[in-house]
Every structure is written in structure tokens, then in C-alpha cells.
mmCIF file of C-alpha atoms in Angstrom:
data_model
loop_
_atom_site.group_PDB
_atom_site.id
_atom_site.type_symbol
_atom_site.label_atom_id
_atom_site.label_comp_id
_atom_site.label_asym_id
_atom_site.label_seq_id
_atom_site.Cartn_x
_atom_site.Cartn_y
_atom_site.Cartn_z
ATOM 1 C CA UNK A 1 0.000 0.000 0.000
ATOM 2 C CA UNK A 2 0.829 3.818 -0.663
ATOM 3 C CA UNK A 3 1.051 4.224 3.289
ATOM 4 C CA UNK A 4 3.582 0.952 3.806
ATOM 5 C CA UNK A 5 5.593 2.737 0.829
ATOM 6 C CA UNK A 6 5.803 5.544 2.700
ATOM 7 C CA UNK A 7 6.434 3.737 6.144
ATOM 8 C CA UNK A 8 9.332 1.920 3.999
ATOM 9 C CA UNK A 9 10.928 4.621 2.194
ATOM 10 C CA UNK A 10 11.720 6.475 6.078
ATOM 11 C CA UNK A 11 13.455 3.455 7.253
ATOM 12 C CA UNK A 12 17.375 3.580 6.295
ATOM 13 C CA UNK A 13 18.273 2.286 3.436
ATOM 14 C CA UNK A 14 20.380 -0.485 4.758
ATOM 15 C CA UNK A 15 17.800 -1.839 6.838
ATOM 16 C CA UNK A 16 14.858 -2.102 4.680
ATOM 17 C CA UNK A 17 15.368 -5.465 3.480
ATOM 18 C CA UNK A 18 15.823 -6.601 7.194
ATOM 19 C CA UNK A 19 13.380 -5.418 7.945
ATOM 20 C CA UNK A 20 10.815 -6.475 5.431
ATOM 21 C CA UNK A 21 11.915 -9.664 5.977
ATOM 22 C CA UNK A 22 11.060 -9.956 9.424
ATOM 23 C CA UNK A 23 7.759 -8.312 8.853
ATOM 24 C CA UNK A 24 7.389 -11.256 5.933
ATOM 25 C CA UNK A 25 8.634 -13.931 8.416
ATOM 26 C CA UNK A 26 6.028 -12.517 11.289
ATOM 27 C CA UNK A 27 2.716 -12.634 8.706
ATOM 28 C CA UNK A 28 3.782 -16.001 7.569
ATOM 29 C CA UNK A 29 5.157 -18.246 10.683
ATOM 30 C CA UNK A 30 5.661 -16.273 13.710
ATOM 31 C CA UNK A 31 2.970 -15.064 16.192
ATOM 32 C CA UNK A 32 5.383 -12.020 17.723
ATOM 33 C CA UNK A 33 7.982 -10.189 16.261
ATOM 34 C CA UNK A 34 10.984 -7.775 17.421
ATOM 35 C CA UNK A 35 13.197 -5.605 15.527
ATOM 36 C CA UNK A 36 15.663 -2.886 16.052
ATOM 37 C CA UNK A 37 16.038 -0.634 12.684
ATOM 38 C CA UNK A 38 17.272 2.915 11.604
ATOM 39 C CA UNK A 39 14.758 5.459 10.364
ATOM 40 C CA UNK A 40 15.931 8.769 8.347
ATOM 41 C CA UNK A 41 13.752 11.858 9.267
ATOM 42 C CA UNK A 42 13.261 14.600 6.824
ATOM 43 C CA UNK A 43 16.048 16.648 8.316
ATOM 44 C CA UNK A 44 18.885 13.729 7.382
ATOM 45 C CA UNK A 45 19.042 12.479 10.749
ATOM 46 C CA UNK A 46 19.014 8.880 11.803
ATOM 47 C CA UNK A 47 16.570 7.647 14.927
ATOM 48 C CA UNK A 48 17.088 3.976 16.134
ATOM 49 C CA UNK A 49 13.251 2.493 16.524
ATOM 50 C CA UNK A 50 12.586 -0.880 18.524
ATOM 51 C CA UNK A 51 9.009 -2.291 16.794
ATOM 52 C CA UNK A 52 7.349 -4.882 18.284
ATOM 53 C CA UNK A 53 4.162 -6.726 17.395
ATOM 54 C CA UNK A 54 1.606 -9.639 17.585
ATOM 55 C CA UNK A 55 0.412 -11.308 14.911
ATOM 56 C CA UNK A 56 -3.534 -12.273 15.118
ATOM 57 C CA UNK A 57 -4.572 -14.894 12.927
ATOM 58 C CA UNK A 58 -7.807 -16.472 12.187
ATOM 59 C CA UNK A 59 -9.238 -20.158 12.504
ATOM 60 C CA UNK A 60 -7.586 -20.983 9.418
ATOM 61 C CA UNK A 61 -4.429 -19.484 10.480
ATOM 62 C CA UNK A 62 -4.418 -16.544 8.172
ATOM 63 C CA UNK A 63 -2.884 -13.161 9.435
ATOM 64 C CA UNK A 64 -5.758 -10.682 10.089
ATOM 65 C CA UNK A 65 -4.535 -8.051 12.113
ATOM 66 C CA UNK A 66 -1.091 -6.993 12.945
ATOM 67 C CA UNK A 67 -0.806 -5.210 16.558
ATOM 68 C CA UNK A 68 2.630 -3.790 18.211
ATOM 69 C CA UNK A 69 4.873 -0.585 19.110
ATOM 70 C CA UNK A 70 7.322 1.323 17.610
ATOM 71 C CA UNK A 71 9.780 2.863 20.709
ATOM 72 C CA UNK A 72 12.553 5.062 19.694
ATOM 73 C CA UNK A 73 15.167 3.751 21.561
ATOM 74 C CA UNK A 74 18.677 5.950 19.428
ATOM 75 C CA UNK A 75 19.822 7.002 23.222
ATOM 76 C CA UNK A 76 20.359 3.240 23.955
ATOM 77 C CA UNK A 77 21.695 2.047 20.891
ATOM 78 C CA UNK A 78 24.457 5.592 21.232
ATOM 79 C CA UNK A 79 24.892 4.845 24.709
ATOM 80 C CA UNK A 80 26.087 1.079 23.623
ATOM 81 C CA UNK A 81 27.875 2.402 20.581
ATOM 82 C CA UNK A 82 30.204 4.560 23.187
ATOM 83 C CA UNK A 83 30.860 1.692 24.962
ATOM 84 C CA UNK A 84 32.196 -0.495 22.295
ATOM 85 C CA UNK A 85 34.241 2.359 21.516
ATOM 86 C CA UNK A 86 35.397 3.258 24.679
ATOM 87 C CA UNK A 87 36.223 -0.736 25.064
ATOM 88 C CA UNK A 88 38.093 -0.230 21.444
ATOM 89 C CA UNK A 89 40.520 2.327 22.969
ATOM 90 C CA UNK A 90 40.745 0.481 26.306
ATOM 91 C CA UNK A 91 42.165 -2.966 24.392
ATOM 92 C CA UNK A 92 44.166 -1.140 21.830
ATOM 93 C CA UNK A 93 45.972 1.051 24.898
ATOM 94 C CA UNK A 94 46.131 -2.338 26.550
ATOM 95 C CA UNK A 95 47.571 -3.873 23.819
ATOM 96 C CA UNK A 96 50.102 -2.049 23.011
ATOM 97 C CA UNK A 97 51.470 -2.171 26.969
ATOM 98 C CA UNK A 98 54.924 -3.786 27.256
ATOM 99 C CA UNK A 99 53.783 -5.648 30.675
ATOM 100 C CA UNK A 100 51.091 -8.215 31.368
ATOM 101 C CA UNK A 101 47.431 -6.516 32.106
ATOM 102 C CA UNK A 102 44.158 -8.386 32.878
ATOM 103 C CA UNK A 103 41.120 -8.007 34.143
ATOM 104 C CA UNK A 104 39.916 -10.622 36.816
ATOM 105 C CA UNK A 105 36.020 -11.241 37.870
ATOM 106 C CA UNK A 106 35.102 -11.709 41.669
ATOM 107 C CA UNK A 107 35.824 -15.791 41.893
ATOM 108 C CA UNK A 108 39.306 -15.312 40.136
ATOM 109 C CA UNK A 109 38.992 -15.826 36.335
ATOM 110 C CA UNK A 110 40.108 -14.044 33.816
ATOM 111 C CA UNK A 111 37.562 -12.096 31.464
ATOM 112 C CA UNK A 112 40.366 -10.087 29.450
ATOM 113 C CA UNK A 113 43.874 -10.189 28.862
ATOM 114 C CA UNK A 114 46.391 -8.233 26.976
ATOM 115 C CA UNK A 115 48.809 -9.212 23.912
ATOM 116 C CA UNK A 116 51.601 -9.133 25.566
ATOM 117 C CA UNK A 117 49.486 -11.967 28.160
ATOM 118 C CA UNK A 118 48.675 -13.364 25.085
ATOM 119 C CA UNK A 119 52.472 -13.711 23.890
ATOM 120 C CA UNK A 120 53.658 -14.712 27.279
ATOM 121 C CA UNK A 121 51.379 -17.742 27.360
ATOM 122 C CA UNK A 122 51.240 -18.602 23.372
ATOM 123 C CA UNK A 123 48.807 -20.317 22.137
ATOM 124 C CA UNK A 124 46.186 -18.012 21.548
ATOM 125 C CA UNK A 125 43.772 -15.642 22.978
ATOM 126 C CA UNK A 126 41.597 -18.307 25.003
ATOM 127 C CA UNK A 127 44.049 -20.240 26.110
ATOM 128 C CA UNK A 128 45.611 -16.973 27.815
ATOM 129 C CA UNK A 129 42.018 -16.730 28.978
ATOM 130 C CA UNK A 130 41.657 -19.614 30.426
ATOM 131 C CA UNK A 131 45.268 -20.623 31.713
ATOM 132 C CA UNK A 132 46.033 -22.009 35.267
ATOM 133 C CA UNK A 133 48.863 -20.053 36.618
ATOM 134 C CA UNK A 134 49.431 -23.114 38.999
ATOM 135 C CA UNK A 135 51.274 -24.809 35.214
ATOM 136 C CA UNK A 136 53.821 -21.919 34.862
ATOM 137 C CA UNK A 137 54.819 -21.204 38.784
ATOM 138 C CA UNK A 138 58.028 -22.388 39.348
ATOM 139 C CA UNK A 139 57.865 -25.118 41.544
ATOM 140 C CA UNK A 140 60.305 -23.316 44.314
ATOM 141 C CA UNK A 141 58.290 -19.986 44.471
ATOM 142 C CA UNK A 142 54.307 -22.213 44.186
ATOM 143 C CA UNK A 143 53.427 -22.547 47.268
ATOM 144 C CA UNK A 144 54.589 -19.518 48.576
ATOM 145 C CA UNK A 145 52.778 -17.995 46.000
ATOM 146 C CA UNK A 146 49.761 -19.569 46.219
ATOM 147 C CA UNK A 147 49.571 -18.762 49.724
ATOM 148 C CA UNK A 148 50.176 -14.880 49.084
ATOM 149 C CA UNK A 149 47.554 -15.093 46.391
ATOM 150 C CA UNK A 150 44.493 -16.406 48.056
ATOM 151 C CA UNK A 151 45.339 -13.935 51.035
ATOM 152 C CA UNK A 152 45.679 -10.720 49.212
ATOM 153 C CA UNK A 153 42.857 -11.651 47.006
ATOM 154 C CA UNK A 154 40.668 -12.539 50.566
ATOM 155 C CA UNK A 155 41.562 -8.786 51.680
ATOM 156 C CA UNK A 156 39.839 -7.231 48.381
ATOM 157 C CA UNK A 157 43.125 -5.164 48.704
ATOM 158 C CA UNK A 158 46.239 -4.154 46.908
ATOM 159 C CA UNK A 159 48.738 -6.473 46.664
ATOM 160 C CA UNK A 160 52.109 -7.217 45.347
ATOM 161 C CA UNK A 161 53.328 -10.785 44.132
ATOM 162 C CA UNK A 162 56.842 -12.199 42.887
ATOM 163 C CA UNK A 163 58.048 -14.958 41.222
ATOM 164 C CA UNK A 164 59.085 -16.873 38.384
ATOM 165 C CA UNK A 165 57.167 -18.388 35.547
ATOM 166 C CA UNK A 166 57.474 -20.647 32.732
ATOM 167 C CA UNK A 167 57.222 -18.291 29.191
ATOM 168 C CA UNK A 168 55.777 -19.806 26.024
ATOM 169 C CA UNK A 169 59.549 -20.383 24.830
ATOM 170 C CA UNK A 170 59.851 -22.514 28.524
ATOM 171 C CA UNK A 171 61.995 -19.680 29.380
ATOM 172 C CA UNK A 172 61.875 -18.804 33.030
ATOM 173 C CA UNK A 173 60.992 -15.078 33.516
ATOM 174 C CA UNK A 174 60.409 -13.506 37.085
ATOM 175 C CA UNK A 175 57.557 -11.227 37.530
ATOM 176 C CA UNK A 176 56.463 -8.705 39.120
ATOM 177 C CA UNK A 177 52.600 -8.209 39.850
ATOM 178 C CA UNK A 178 50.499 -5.327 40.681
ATOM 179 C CA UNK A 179 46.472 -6.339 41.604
ATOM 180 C CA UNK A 180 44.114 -3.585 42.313
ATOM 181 C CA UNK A 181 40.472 -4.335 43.277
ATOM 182 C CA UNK A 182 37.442 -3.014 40.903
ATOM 183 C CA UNK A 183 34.277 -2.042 42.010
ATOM 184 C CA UNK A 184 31.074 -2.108 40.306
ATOM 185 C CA UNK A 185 28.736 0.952 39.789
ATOM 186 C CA UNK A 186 26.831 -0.109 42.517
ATOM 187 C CA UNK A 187 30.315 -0.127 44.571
ATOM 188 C CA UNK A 188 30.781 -4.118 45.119
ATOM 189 C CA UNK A 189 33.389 -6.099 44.336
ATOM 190 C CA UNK A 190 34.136 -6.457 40.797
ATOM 191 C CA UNK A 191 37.179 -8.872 41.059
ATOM 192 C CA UNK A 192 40.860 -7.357 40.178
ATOM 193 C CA UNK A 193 42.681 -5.433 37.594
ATOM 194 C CA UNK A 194 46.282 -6.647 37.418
ATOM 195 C CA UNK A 195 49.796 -5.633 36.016
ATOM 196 C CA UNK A 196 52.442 -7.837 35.876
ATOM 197 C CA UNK A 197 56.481 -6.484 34.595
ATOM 198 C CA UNK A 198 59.212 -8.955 33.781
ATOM 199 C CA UNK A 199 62.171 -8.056 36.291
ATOM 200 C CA UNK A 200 64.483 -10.893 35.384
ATOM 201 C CA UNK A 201 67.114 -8.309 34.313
ATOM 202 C CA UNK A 202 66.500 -6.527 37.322
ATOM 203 C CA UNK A 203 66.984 -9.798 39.925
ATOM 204 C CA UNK A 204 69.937 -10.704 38.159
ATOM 205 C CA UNK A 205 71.999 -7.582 38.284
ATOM 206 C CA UNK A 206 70.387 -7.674 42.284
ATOM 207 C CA UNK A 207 72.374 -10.911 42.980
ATOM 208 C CA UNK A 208 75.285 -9.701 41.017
ATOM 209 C CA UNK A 209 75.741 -6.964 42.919
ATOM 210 C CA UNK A 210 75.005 -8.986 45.698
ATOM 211 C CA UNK A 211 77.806 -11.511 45.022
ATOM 212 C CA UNK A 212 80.558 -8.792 44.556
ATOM 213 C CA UNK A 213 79.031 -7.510 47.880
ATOM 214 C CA UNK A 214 79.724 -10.960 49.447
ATOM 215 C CA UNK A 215 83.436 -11.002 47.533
ATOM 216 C CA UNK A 216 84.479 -7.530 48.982
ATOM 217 C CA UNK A 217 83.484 -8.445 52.357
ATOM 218 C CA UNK A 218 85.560 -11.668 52.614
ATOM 219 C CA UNK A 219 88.293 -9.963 50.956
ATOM 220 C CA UNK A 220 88.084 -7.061 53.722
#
């Protein structure tokens, strides 16, 4: 009809096909229907609109009447365009970090890591994810460790760990770590935010100088 034409010719151009689709799917199978589409107003600018409707069908199962809502809802789909964006920036800041960042939830696992995570692990993006420190503590420095770990991650405080761990090339690199609790909006505990720097350079010129220290003093 002249007034669907109409109806049509506002949404954008690269949705109209979606959406008469879905409109096509609705009259022919489907009893309710939800879609999310950009309209173009006569001044050029684009509105998001959320339609719903019910389909209403007859004994035969026919399509009689078609009932719903269209909501604009372009606030909500801007407010969740700024935060993909804002999550772009975050990973490609992250990223391009020469330490080991992650984000933590409240039981412990990971729900982001960095590339250079990524790199230290190898093997991928989820396997970073998903590793079990316990596999890459040196055996020497795991308990002690573990123990450190569960307590500063009890206190929902700052903490500082050390030790070494087994690198993708089964290299072993000491590190440095840096956790700092998150909160939610609401102000609970989000889990941790952590940093981790590679100070193997930095331990081994420490028990350098600490072995020339020993060698003066039995020379003295």
C-alpha cells in the first residue's frame, strides 16, 4: 500500500530489506515479532526504533490483524555504541602495553587479557584466557605464592606478588605483579585489575651486585 511505501521509504536504506523480511517472516510463521532498525527523518538524521508486534490470525491461520509498538530507543543504541568504543581504545591502549594486564572477575577468572598476556602464554587468545597459573609457577616460588595469592585476594586489597614463571619459549621469567580491586557501579566487588612487569634483568643484576658484595666483604 501507498502508506507501507511511505512507512518503507523512512526506514534507512540499509535496513529495509531486514526489515521487510522480518515483517514477511512474522505474517507467515511467527505469532510475535521484534526488531531494532534505523529510520531517516526529513532533516537527514538517523533515529534507532525498537518495533514490536503480535500477529492475530484467524481459525484458518491466516494473518488478520497486525498489533505492536514502535519505541525510539537511538539514546540506547548511542549509549552502547560509546561503549564499544570506549572498550576499542581500552584494548588497543592495553595492547600495546609492554607488561602483562588483565582483568579478573570476583571468583578469580580471567575475562580479558592483553597481547603481551597473550604472547607470554602462546597459544592463543583463550588459552591466555583460560590458563592455570598453577602450570607456569616455578615449583620453588608455588606454594609460597599460592599462599600470598588467596590472602591478598581474601583482603579485596592491593597487593604485590613475585616470582618466576614458565614463558611460552619454557623460558623462566620472574615477575612482578600489581592487583588492584574493581568495584562495580553499585560499589561491590568487581574482582581485580592486574599488572604484571618482567624483572628478570632486574633480579639478576640484584644478585650480582650482591655476590661482589659478598666477595668484597671476605676480601676485607
Amino acid at each position: 500500500t501507498r502508506a507501507d511505501d511511505d512507512l518503507l521509504a523512512a526506514v534507512h536504506p540499509d535496513d529495509r530489506q531486514r526489515l521487510t523480511d522480518t515483517n514477511a517472516r512474522a505474517i507467515k510463521h511467527e505469532k510475535v515479532y521484534s526488531i531494532d532498525y534505523r529510520s531517516v527523518g526529513a532533516d537527514g538524521q538517523e533515529r534507532w526504533i525498537h518495533a514490536r508486534g503480535q500477529v492475530h490470525r484467524d481459525h484458518a491461520g491466516r494473518a488478520r490483524r497486525l498489533v505492536g509498538y514502535n519505541l525510539d530507543v537511538t539514546d540506547r543504541h548511542r549509549a552502547a555504541e560509546q561503549i564499544r568504543e570506549s572498550e576499542a581504545r581500552f584494548r588497543a591502549l592495553a595492547d600495546s602495553a609492554p607488561a602483562l594486564l588483565w582483568v579478573s572477575m570476583p571468583g578469580g577468572a580471567r575475562e580479558f587479557v592483553n597481547a603481551a598476556y597473550v604472547d607470554f602464554v602462546g597459544d592463543g587468545y583463550d588459552a591466555a584466557l583460560h590458563l592455570d597459573w598453577r602450570t607456569r609457577l616455578h615449583p620453588e616460588d608455588l606454594n609460597r605464592v599460592l599462599r600470598e595469592q588467596m590472602a591478598g585476594e581474601a583482603s579485596r586489597k592491593p597487593f604485590v606478588l613475585e616470582a618466576r614463571y614458565r614463558r611460552a619459549d619454557k623460558e623462566w621469567r620472574w615477575l612482578r605483579s600489581f592487583s588492584q580491586p574493581r568495584l562495580s557501579p553499585q560499589g561491590e566487588f568487581a574482582g581485580f585489575a592486574g599488572i604484571a612487569f618482567d624483572v628478570t634483568e632486574a633480579k639478576q643484576v640484584e644478585a650480582d651486585l650482591q655476590r661482589l658484595n659478598d666477595l668484597l666483604t671476605e676480601r676485607v
